[in-house]
């Protein structure tokens, strides 16, 4: 994202043996659930989607969603959202505009079948370590949670960022009447269904010069903010 927002190592989730005392089995299930929950909380930055299988030894087409293809390298561990296990990149390459990937844990077409269309996630620590920003660029997760301010009025909080086509959009949660942001200001994974009927309303603000003046990140007493223009008119137009 320009003023750009762009879009680790944890041991594998232990497998539960097929035969063991009932008490130990329940304990192991609890441990697995706990580790799965920890992974979900830490690995929230989507880098791409595993596509269809090719070849005979676990190769995949890879659909990149990150702005940093160079981030993906042999030895890097990512979380997949099919079984919430860690996968280690064995090889990553591209041919023209197509990307391909292999994992150390997947070495057959049979294993590969189970991971087709799974999303892959990294965490903030790995992202900051391997992705180097240019001046005026930002990571998505640094912008999420910032106040959106126009003419000294706080319009809301950045809940998430979505890319539609080639344009990034800030999803902003408006403030309630008591000047507090509505719930759920942390990033949420896309492509998930929810039966929740009281989901807070948001409005979408294109990340373009016509609406976003500048972004400042938290620094000491300064909380950071997204300074906008013409955003209020766009909010009322969407509601």
Coordinates of N, CA and C in Angstrom, one line a residue:
X1 N 0.9 -1.2 0.0 CA 0.0 0.0 0.0 C 0.9 1.2 0.0
X2 N 0.8 2.2 -0.9 CA 1.6 3.3 -1.0 C 0.9 4.6 -0.9
X3 N 1.0 5.6 -0.1 CA 1.6 5.7 1.2 C 1.7 4.3 1.7
X4 N 2.2 3.2 1.2 CA 1.7 1.8 1.0 C 1.6 1.0 2.3
X5 N 0.5 0.3 2.4 CA 0.4 -0.7 3.4 C 0.6 -2.1 2.7
X6 N 1.5 -2.9 3.2 CA 1.7 -4.1 2.5 C 1.2 -5.3 3.4
X7 N 0.8 -5.9 2.7 CA 0.7 -7.0 3.5 C 2.1 -7.4 3.4
X8 N 8.9 -17.3 11.8 CA 8.0 -17.4 12.8 C 8.5 -18.7 13.4
X9 N 9.2 -19.3 15.2 CA 8.9 -20.6 14.6 C 8.3 -21.4 15.7
X10 N 7.1 -22.0 15.4 CA 6.4 -22.7 16.4 C 6.4 -24.2 16.0
X11 N 6.5 -25.0 17.0 CA 6.6 -26.5 16.8 C 5.3 -26.9 16.2
X12 N 5.3 -28.0 15.5 CA 4.1 -28.6 14.9 C 3.1 -29.0 16.0
X13 N 1.8 -28.9 15.6 CA 0.8 -29.3 16.6 C 1.0 -30.8 16.7
X14 N 1.1 -31.3 18.0 CA 1.3 -32.8 18.2 C 0.2 -33.6 17.8
X15 N 0.5 -34.8 17.2 CA -0.6 -35.7 16.8 C -1.0 -36.6 18.0
X16 N -2.2 -36.9 18.1 CA -2.7 -37.8 19.2 C -2.6 -39.2 18.7
X17 N -1.9 -40.0 19.5 CA -1.8 -41.5 19.1 C -3.2 -42.1 19.1
X18 N -3.3 -43.1 18.3 CA -4.6 -43.7 18.1 C -5.1 -44.5 19.4
X19 N -4.1 -45.1 20.1 CA -4.5 -45.9 21.3 C -3.7 -45.3 22.5
X20 N -4.5 -44.9 23.5 CA -3.9 -44.4 24.7 C -5.0 -44.3 25.8
X21 N -4.6 -44.3 27.1 CA -5.6 -44.2 28.1 C -6.5 -43.0 27.9
X22 N -7.8 -43.1 28.2 CA -8.8 -42.1 28.0 C -8.4 -40.8 28.6
X23 N -7.9 -40.8 29.8 CA -7.5 -39.5 30.5 C -6.4 -38.8 29.8
X24 N -5.4 -39.5 29.3 CA -4.3 -38.9 28.6 C -4.8 -38.4 27.2
X25 N -5.7 -39.1 26.6 CA -6.3 -38.7 25.3 C -7.0 -37.4 25.4
X26 N -7.8 -37.2 26.5 CA -8.5 -36.0 26.7 C -7.5 -34.8 27.0
X27 N -6.4 -35.1 27.7 CA -5.4 -34.1 28.0 C -4.7 -33.7 26.7
X28 N -4.4 -34.7 25.9 CA -3.7 -34.3 24.6 C -4.6 -33.5 23.7
X29 N -5.9 -33.8 23.7 CA -6.8 -33.1 22.9 C -6.9 -31.6 23.4
X30 N -6.8 -31.4 24.7 CA -6.9 -30.1 25.2 C -5.6 -29.3 24.8
X31 N -4.4 -30.0 24.9 CA -3.2 -29.4 24.5 C -3.2 -29.0 23.0
X32 N -3.7 -29.9 22.2 CA -3.8 -29.6 20.7 C -4.7 -28.4 20.5
X33 N -5.9 -28.3 21.2 CA -6.8 -27.2 21.0 C -6.1 -25.9 21.5
X34 N -5.3 -26.0 22.5 CA -4.7 -24.8 23.1 C -3.6 -24.3 22.1
X35 N -2.8 -25.2 21.5 CA -1.8 -24.8 20.5 C -2.5 -24.3 19.2
X36 N -3.6 -24.9 18.8 CA -4.3 -24.4 17.7 C -4.8 -23.0 17.9
X37 N -5.3 -22.7 19.1 CA -5.8 -21.4 19.4 C -4.7 -20.4 19.4
X38 N -3.5 -20.8 19.9 CA -2.3 -19.9 19.9 C -1.9 -19.6 18.5
X39 N -1.9 -20.6 17.6 CA -1.5 -20.3 16.3 C -2.4 -19.4 15.6
X40 N -3.7 -19.6 15.8 CA -4.7 -18.7 15.2 C -4.6 -17.3 15.6
X41 N -4.2 -17.1 16.9 CA -4.1 -15.7 17.4 C -2.8 -15.0 16.9
X42 N -1.8 -15.8 16.6 CA -0.5 -15.3 16.2 C -0.3 -15.1 14.7
X43 N -0.8 -16.1 14.0 CA -0.7 -16.2 12.6 C -1.9 -15.6 11.9
X44 N -2.0 -14.3 11.7 CA -3.2 -13.7 11.2 C -2.9 -13.0 9.9
X45 N -1.7 -13.0 9.4 CA -1.4 -12.3 8.1 C -1.4 -13.2 7.0
X46 N -2.3 -13.1 6.1 CA -2.4 -14.1 5.0 C -1.4 -13.7 3.9
X47 N -0.7 -14.7 3.4 CA 0.3 -14.5 2.4 C -0.1 -15.1 1.1
X48 N -1.1 -16.0 1.1 CA -1.5 -16.6 -0.2 C -2.3 -17.9 0.0
X49 N -2.7 -18.5 -1.1 CA -3.5 -19.7 -1.1 C -2.9 -20.8 -1.9
X50 N -2.9 -22.0 -1.3 CA -2.4 -23.1 -2.0 C -3.4 -23.5 -3.1
X51 N -2.8 -23.6 -4.3 CA -3.7 -23.9 -5.5 C -3.7 -25.4 -5.8
X52 N -3.9 -25.7 -7.0 CA -4.0 -27.1 -7.4 C -2.6 -27.8 -7.4
X53 N -2.6 -29.1 -7.3 CA -1.4 -29.9 -7.3 C -0.9 -30.0 -8.8
X54 N 0.4 -30.1 -8.8 CA 1.1 -30.3 -10.1 C 2.2 -31.3 -9.8
X55 N 2.6 -32.1 -10.8 CA 3.7 -33.1 -10.6 C 3.2 -34.2 -9.7
X56 N 4.2 -35.0 -9.3 CA 3.9 -36.2 -8.5 C 4.5 -36.1 -7.1
X57 N 5.2 -35.0 -6.7 CA 5.9 -35.0 -5.4 C 5.5 -33.8 -4.5
X58 N 4.2 -33.5 -4.6 CA 3.7 -32.4 -3.7 C 4.0 -31.0 -4.1
X59 N 4.1 -30.7 -5.3 CA 4.2 -29.4 -5.8 C 2.8 -28.7 -6.0
X60 N 2.7 -27.4 -5.7 CA 1.5 -26.7 -5.9 C 1.7 -25.5 -6.7
X61 N 0.6 -25.1 -7.4 CA 0.5 -23.7 -7.9 C 0.2 -22.8 -6.6
X62 N 0.7 -21.6 -6.5 CA 0.5 -20.8 -5.4 C -0.1 -19.5 -5.8
X63 N -1.1 -19.0 -5.1 CA -1.8 -17.8 -5.4 C -1.3 -16.7 -4.4
X64 N -0.4 -15.9 -4.7 CA 0.2 -14.9 -3.8 C -0.7 -13.8 -3.5
X65 N -0.9 -13.4 -2.2 CA -1.7 -12.3 -1.8 C -0.8 -11.2 -1.1
X66 N 0.4 -11.5 -0.8 CA 1.3 -10.6 -0.2 C 2.0 -9.7 -1.2
X67 N 2.4 -8.5 -0.8 CA 3.2 -7.6 -1.7 C 4.7 -8.0 -1.7
X68 N 5.1 -9.0 -1.0 CA 6.5 -9.4 -0.9 C 6.7 -10.9 -1.3
X69 N 6.8 -11.1 -2.5 CA 7.1 -12.5 -3.0 C 8.4 -13.0 -2.4
X70 N 9.4 -12.1 -2.2 CA 10.7 -12.4 -1.7 C 10.7 -12.9 -0.3
X71 N 9.6 -12.6 0.4 CA 9.4 -13.1 1.8 C 9.4 -14.6 1.9
X72 N 8.8 -15.2 0.9 CA 8.6 -16.7 0.9 C 9.9 -17.4 0.5
X73 N 10.5 -18.1 1.4 CA 11.8 -18.7 1.1 C 11.9 -20.0 1.8
X74 N 12.8 -20.9 1.3 CA 13.0 -22.2 2.0 C 13.3 -22.1 3.5
X75 N 12.7 -22.9 4.3 CA 12.9 -22.8 5.7 C 11.9 -22.0 6.5
X76 N 11.1 -21.2 5.8 CA 10.1 -20.3 6.4 C 8.9 -21.2 6.8
X77 N 8.4 -21.0 8.0 CA 7.2 -21.8 8.5 C 6.0 -21.0 8.4
X78 N 4.9 -21.5 7.9 CA 3.6 -20.8 7.7 C 2.5 -21.7 8.3
X79 N 1.5 -21.1 8.8 CA 0.3 -21.8 9.3 C -0.7 -22.0 8.2
X80 N -1.2 -23.2 8.0 CA -2.3 -23.4 7.0 C -3.6 -23.5 7.8
X81 N -4.7 -23.1 7.2 CA -6.0 -23.1 7.9 C -6.9 -24.3 7.6
X82 N -6.4 -25.3 7.1 CA -7.2 -26.5 6.9 C -7.2 -27.4 8.2
X83 N -6.0 -27.6 8.7 CA -5.8 -28.4 9.9 C -5.1 -27.6 11.0
X84 N -4.7 -26.4 10.7 CA -4.0 -25.5 11.6 C -2.7 -26.1 12.0
X85 N -1.9 -26.5 11.1 CA -0.6 -27.1 11.3 C 0.4 -26.1 10.6
X86 N 1.7 -26.3 11.1 CA 2.8 -25.5 10.5 C 3.3 -26.3 9.3
X87 N 3.6 -25.5 8.2 CA 4.2 -26.1 7.0 C 5.5 -25.3 6.8
X88 N 6.5 -26.1 6.4 CA 7.8 -25.5 6.2 C 8.1 -25.4 4.7
X89 N 8.4 -24.2 4.1 CA 8.6 -24.1 2.7 C 9.9 -24.9 2.3
X90 N 9.8 -25.8 1.4 CA 11.0 -26.5 0.9 C 11.5 -25.7 -0.4
X91 N 10.6 -25.2 -1.2 CA 11.1 -24.5 -2.4 C 9.9 -23.6 -2.8
X92 N 10.3 -22.4 -3.3 CA 9.3 -21.4 -3.8 C 10.0 -20.8 -5.0
X93 N 9.2 -20.7 -6.1 CA 9.8 -20.2 -7.4 C 8.6 -19.6 -8.2
X94 N 9.0 -18.9 -9.2 CA 8.0 -18.4 -10.2 C 8.5 -18.5 -11.6
X95 N 7.5 -18.6 -12.5 CA 7.7 -18.7 -13.9 C 6.8 -17.7 -14.6
X96 N 7.4 -16.6 -15.0 CA 6.6 -15.4 -15.5 C 5.7 -14.9 -14.4
X97 N 4.4 -15.0 -14.6 CA 3.5 -14.4 -13.5 C 3.0 -15.5 -12.6
X98 N 3.4 -16.8 -12.8 CA 2.9 -17.9 -12.0 C 3.9 -18.3 -10.9
X99 N 3.3 -18.6 -9.7 CA 4.1 -18.9 -8.5 C 3.9 -20.4 -8.2
X100 N 4.9 -21.1 -7.7 CA 4.9 -22.5 -7.3 C 5.5 -22.7 -6.0
X101 N 5.0 -23.7 -5.2 CA 5.6 -23.9 -3.9 C 5.6 -25.4 -3.5
X102 N 6.6 -25.7 -2.7 CA 6.6 -27.1 -2.1 C 6.9 -27.0 -0.6
X103 N 6.5 -28.0 0.1 CA 6.6 -28.0 1.6 C 7.3 -29.3 2.0
X104 N 8.1 -29.2 3.1 CA 8.9 -30.4 3.6 C 7.9 -31.5 4.0
X105 N 6.8 -31.1 4.6 CA 5.8 -32.0 5.1 C 4.9 -32.7 4.1
X106 N 4.9 -32.2 2.9 CA 4.1 -32.8 1.8 C 4.9 -33.3 0.7
X107 N 5.0 -34.6 0.6 CA 5.9 -35.2 -0.4 C 5.2 -36.2 -1.4
X108 N 3.9 -36.1 -1.4 CA 3.1 -37.0 -2.3 C 1.8 -36.4 -2.7
X109 N 1.3 -36.9 -3.8 CA 0.0 -36.3 -4.4 C -1.1 -36.6 -3.4
X110 N -1.0 -37.7 -2.7 CA -2.1 -38.1 -1.7 C -2.1 -37.0 -0.6
X111 N -1.0 -36.7 0.0 CA -0.9 -35.7 1.1 C -1.3 -34.3 0.5
X112 N -0.8 -34.0 -0.7 CA -1.1 -32.7 -1.3 C -2.6 -32.4 -1.4
X113 N -3.3 -33.5 -1.8 CA -4.8 -33.3 -2.0 C -5.5 -32.7 -0.8
X114 N -5.0 -33.0 0.4 CA -5.7 -32.5 1.6 C -5.5 -31.0 1.8
X115 N -4.5 -30.4 1.2 CA -4.2 -29.0 1.4 C -4.6 -28.1 0.3
X116 N -5.1 -28.6 -0.8 CA -5.5 -27.7 -1.9 C -6.5 -26.7 -1.4
X117 N -6.3 -25.5 -1.8 CA -7.2 -24.3 -1.5 C -7.1 -23.9 0.0
X118 N -6.1 -24.4 0.7 CA -5.9 -23.9 2.1 C -5.2 -22.5 2.0
X119 N -5.5 -21.7 3.0 CA -4.8 -20.3 3.1 C -3.6 -20.5 3.9
X120 N -2.6 -19.7 3.7 CA -1.4 -19.7 4.4 C -1.2 -18.4 5.1
X121 N -0.7 -18.4 6.4 CA -0.6 -17.2 7.2 C 0.8 -17.2 7.9
X122 N 1.3 -15.9 8.0 CA 2.5 -15.7 8.8 C 2.1 -14.8 10.0
X123 N 3.1 -14.4 10.8 CA 2.9 -13.6 11.9 C 3.6 -12.2 11.8
X124 N 3.4 -11.3 12.7 CA 4.1 -10.0 12.6 C 5.6 -10.1 12.8
X125 N 6.1 -11.0 13.6 CA 7.5 -11.1 13.9 C 8.2 -11.4 12.6
X126 N 7.8 -12.4 11.9 CA 8.4 -12.8 10.6 C 8.3 -11.7 9.6
X127 N 7.1 -11.1 9.5 CA 6.9 -10.1 8.5 C 7.9 -8.9 8.7
X128 N 8.0 -8.4 9.9 CA 9.0 -7.3 10.2 C 10.4 -7.7 9.9
X129 N 10.7 -9.0 10.1 CA 12.1 -9.5 10.0 C 12.5 -9.5 8.5
X130 N 11.6 -10.1 7.6 CA 11.9 -10.3 6.3 C 11.4 -9.3 5.2
X131 N 10.4 -8.5 5.6 CA 9.8 -7.6 4.6 C 10.3 -6.2 5.0
X132 N 11.1 -5.6 4.1 CA 11.6 -4.3 4.3 C 10.8 -3.2 3.5
X133 N 10.3 -2.3 4.3 CA 9.5 -1.2 3.7 C 10.3 -0.1 3.2
X134 N 9.7 0.6 2.2 CA 10.3 1.8 1.7 C 9.6 2.9 2.4
X135 N 10.2 4.1 2.3 CA 9.6 5.3 3.0 C 8.2 5.5 2.5
X136 N 7.3 5.8 3.4 CA 5.9 6.0 3.0 C 5.1 4.8 2.9
X137 N 5.7 3.6 3.2 CA 4.9 2.3 3.1 C 4.6 1.8 4.5
X138 N 3.5 1.1 4.6 CA 3.1 0.6 5.9 C 2.6 -0.9 5.8
X139 N 2.8 -1.6 6.9 CA 2.2 -2.9 7.0 C 0.7 -2.7 7.4
X140 N -0.1 -3.6 6.8 CA -1.6 -3.6 7.2 C -1.8 -3.6 8.7
X141 N -1.1 -4.5 9.4 CA -1.4 -4.7 10.8 C -1.0 -3.4 11.6
X142 N -0.1 -2.6 11.1 CA 0.2 -1.3 11.8 C -0.9 -0.3 11.6
X143 N -1.7 -0.4 10.6 CA -2.7 0.6 10.3 C -4.0 0.2 11.0
X144 N -4.3 -1.1 11.1 CA -5.5 -1.6 11.7 C -5.5 -1.2 13.2
X145 N -6.6 -0.6 13.7 CA -6.7 -0.1 15.0 C -6.5 1.4 15.2
X146 N -5.9 2.0 14.1 CA -5.7 3.5 14.2 C -7.0 4.2 14.1
X147 N -7.1 5.4 14.7 CA -8.2 6.3 14.6 C -8.2 7.0 13.2
X148 N -9.4 7.2 12.7 CA -9.5 7.9 11.4 C -10.1 9.3 11.8
X149 N -9.3 10.3 11.4 CA -9.6 11.7 11.9 C -9.7 12.6 10.7
X150 N -10.8 13.4 10.7 CA -11.0 14.4 9.7 C -11.5 15.7 10.3
X151 N -10.8 16.8 10.1 CA -11.1 18.1 10.6 C -11.3 18.0 12.1
X152 N -10.3 17.3 12.8 CA -10.3 17.2 14.3 C -11.4 16.3 14.8
X153 N -12.2 15.6 14.0 CA -13.2 14.8 14.4 C -12.9 13.3 14.1
X154 N -13.0 12.5 15.2 CA -12.7 11.1 15.0 C -13.9 10.4 14.4
X155 N -13.7 9.9 13.2 CA -14.8 9.2 12.4 C -15.0 7.8 12.9
X156 N -13.9 7.1 13.3 CA -14.0 5.7 13.6 C -12.6 5.1 13.7
X157 N -12.6 3.8 13.7 CA -11.3 3.0 13.9 C -11.2 2.1 12.7
X158 N -10.0 1.9 12.2 CA -9.7 1.0 11.1 C -9.8 -0.4 11.6
X159 N -10.8 -1.1 11.1 CA -11.0 -2.5 11.5 C -10.2 -3.5 10.7
X160 N -10.1 -3.3 9.4 CA -9.4 -4.2 8.5 C -9.1 -3.5 7.2
X161 N -8.3 -4.1 6.3 CA -8.0 -3.6 5.0 C -8.2 -4.7 4.0
X162 N -8.9 -4.3 2.9 CA -9.2 -5.3 1.9 C -8.7 -4.7 0.6
X163 N -8.2 -5.6 -0.3 CA -7.8 -5.2 -1.6 C -8.8 -5.6 -2.6
X164 N -9.4 -4.7 -3.4 CA -10.3 -5.0 -4.4 C -9.7 -4.5 -5.7
X165 N -9.4 -5.5 -6.6 CA -8.7 -5.1 -7.8 C -7.3 -4.7 -7.4
X166 N -7.0 -3.5 -7.8 CA -5.6 -2.9 -7.5 C -5.7 -1.8 -6.4
X167 N -6.9 -1.6 -5.8 CA -7.1 -0.6 -4.8 C -7.3 -1.2 -3.4
X168 N -6.6 -0.6 -2.4 CA -6.8 -1.0 -1.0 C -7.9 -0.1 -0.4
X169 N -8.7 -0.8 0.4 CA -9.8 -0.1 1.1 C -9.7 -0.3 2.6
X170 N -9.8 0.8 3.3 CA -9.8 0.8 4.8 C -11.3 0.5 5.2
X171 N -11.5 -0.5 6.0 CA -12.8 -0.8 6.6 C -12.9 -0.2 7.9
X172 N -13.7 0.8 8.1 CA -13.7 1.7 9.2 C -15.0 1.4 10.1
X173 N -14.8 1.2 11.4 CA -15.9 1.0 12.3 C -16.2 2.4 12.8
X174 N -17.4 3.0 12.6 CA -17.8 4.3 13.1 C -17.9 4.3 14.6
X175 N -17.8 5.5 15.2 CA -17.9 5.6 16.6 C -19.4 5.6 17.0
X176 N -19.6 5.1 18.2 CA -21.0 5.1 18.8 C -21.2 6.5 19.3
X177 N -22.4 6.8 19.8 CA -22.7 8.1 20.3 C -21.9 8.6 21.5
X178 N -21.3 7.6 22.2 CA -20.5 7.9 23.4 C -19.0 8.1 23.0
X179 N -18.7 8.2 21.7 CA -17.4 8.4 21.1 C -16.5 7.2 21.4
X180 N -17.0 6.0 21.5 CA -16.2 4.8 21.6 C -16.5 4.0 20.3
X181 N -15.4 3.3 19.8 CA -15.6 2.5 18.6 C -16.4 1.3 19.0
X182 N -17.2 0.8 18.0 CA -17.9 -0.5 18.2 C -16.9 -1.6 18.3
X183 N -17.4 -2.8 18.7 CA -16.6 -3.9 18.9 C -15.9 -4.4 17.7
X184 N -14.9 -5.3 17.9 CA -14.2 -6.0 16.8 C -13.4 -5.1 16.0
X185 N -12.3 -4.5 16.6 CA -11.4 -3.6 15.8 C -10.2 -4.4 15.4
X186 N -10.1 -5.7 15.7 CA -8.9 -6.5 15.3 C -9.2 -7.0 13.9
X187 N -8.1 -7.3 13.2 CA -8.3 -7.9 11.8 C -9.0 -9.2 11.9
X188 N -9.9 -9.4 10.9 CA -10.6 -10.7 10.8 C -10.2 -11.4 9.5
X189 N -10.2 -12.7 9.5 CA -9.8 -13.4 8.3 C -11.0 -13.3 7.3
X190 N -10.7 -13.1 6.1 CA -11.7 -13.0 5.0 C -12.1 -14.4 4.6
X191 N -13.2 -14.5 3.8 CA -13.7 -15.7 3.3 C -14.2 -16.7 4.4
X192 N -14.6 -16.1 5.5 CA -15.3 -16.9 6.6 C -16.7 -16.5 6.8
X193 N -17.6 -17.5 7.0 CA -19.0 -17.1 7.2 C -19.4 -17.0 8.6
X194 N -20.3 -16.1 8.9 CA -20.7 -15.9 10.3 C -22.2 -15.8 10.4
X195 N -22.8 -16.4 11.4 CA -24.3 -16.3 11.6 C -24.6 -15.1 12.5
X196 N -23.6 -14.3 12.9 CA -23.9 -13.2 13.8 C -24.7 -12.1 13.1
X197 N -25.8 -11.7 13.7 CA -26.7 -10.7 13.1 C -26.5 -9.3 13.6
X198 N -25.7 -9.1 14.6 CA -25.5 -7.8 15.1 C -24.0 -7.3 14.8
X199 N -23.5 -7.7 13.7 CA -22.2 -7.4 13.3 C -22.1 -5.8 13.1
X200 N -21.1 -5.2 13.6 CA -21.1 -3.7 13.5 C -21.0 -3.3 12.1
X201 N -21.6 -2.1 11.8 CA -21.6 -1.6 10.4 C -20.2 -1.0 10.2
X202 N -19.7 -1.1 9.0 CA -18.5 -0.4 8.6 C -18.7 0.4 7.3
X203 N -17.7 1.3 7.1 CA -17.8 1.9 5.7 C -16.4 1.8 5.1
X204 N -16.3 1.7 3.8 CA -15.1 1.5 3.1 C -14.5 2.8 2.5
X205 N -13.3 3.0 2.9 CA -12.6 4.2 2.4 C -11.5 3.8 1.5
X206 N -11.5 4.2 0.2 CA -10.4 3.9 -0.7 C -9.1 4.5 -0.2
X207 N -8.0 3.8 -0.3 CA -6.7 4.3 0.1 C -6.1 5.0 -1.1
X208 N -6.6 6.2 -1.4 CA -6.1 7.0 -2.5 C -6.0 8.5 -2.0
X209 N -5.3 9.3 -2.7 CA -5.0 10.7 -2.3 C -6.3 11.5 -2.1
X210 N -7.3 11.2 -2.8 CA -8.6 11.9 -2.7 C -9.2 11.8 -1.3
X211 N -8.8 10.8 -0.6 CA -9.4 10.6 0.7 C -8.4 10.5 1.9
X212 N -7.3 9.9 1.6 CA -6.3 9.7 2.7 C -5.2 10.7 2.5
X213 N -5.1 11.6 3.5 CA -4.1 12.7 3.5 C -2.7 12.1 3.9
X214 N -2.7 11.5 5.1 CA -1.4 10.9 5.6 C -1.7 9.9 6.7
X215 N -0.7 9.1 7.0 CA -0.8 8.2 8.1 C 0.4 8.4 9.1
X216 N 0.1 8.4 10.4 CA 1.2 8.4 11.3 C 1.0 7.3 12.3
X217 N 2.0 6.6 12.6 CA 2.0 5.4 13.5 C 2.2 5.8 15.0
X218 N 1.8 5.0 15.9 CA 2.0 5.4 17.3 C 3.4 5.6 17.6
X219 N 3.7 6.6 18.4 CA 5.1 6.9 18.8 C 5.0 7.7 20.1
X220 N 5.4 7.0 21.2 CA 5.3 7.6 22.5 C 3.9 8.0 22.9
X221 N 3.6 9.2 23.3 CA 2.3 9.7 23.6 C 1.4 9.8 22.4
X222 N 1.9 9.9 21.3 CA 1.1 10.0 20.1 C 0.5 8.6 19.7
X223 N -0.8 8.6 19.6 CA -1.5 7.3 19.4 C -1.5 6.9 17.9
X224 N -1.1 7.7 17.0 CA -1.1 7.4 15.6 C -2.5 7.7 15.0
X225 N -2.6 7.9 13.7 CA -3.9 8.2 13.1 C -3.8 8.1 11.6
X226 N -5.0 8.0 11.0 CA -5.2 8.1 9.6 C -5.9 9.5 9.4
X227 N -5.3 10.4 8.8 CA -5.9 11.7 8.5 C -6.5 11.8 7.2
X228 N -7.8 12.1 7.1 CA -8.6 12.0 5.8 C -9.2 13.3 5.4
X229 N -9.7 13.3 4.2 CA -10.5 14.4 3.7 C -11.6 13.8 2.8
X230 N -12.7 14.4 2.8 CA -13.9 13.9 2.1 C -14.4 12.5 2.5
X231 N -13.9 12.0 3.6 CA -14.4 10.7 4.1 C -15.8 10.8 4.7
X232 N -16.1 11.9 5.4 CA -17.4 12.0 6.0 C -18.5 11.9 5.0
X233 N -18.3 12.6 3.8 CA -19.3 12.6 2.8 C -19.5 11.2 2.2
X234 N -18.3 10.4 2.1 CA -18.4 9.1 1.6 C -19.1 8.1 2.6
X235 N -19.0 8.4 3.9 CA -19.7 7.6 4.9 C -21.2 7.7 4.8
X236 N -21.6 9.0 4.7 CA -23.1 9.2 4.6 C -23.6 8.7 3.3
X237 N -22.8 8.7 2.3 CA -23.3 8.2 1.0 C -23.4 6.6 1.0
X238 N -22.6 6.0 1.9 CA -22.8 4.5 2.0 C -23.8 4.1 3.0
X239 N -24.4 5.0 3.8 CA -25.4 4.7 4.8 C -26.6 5.5 4.5

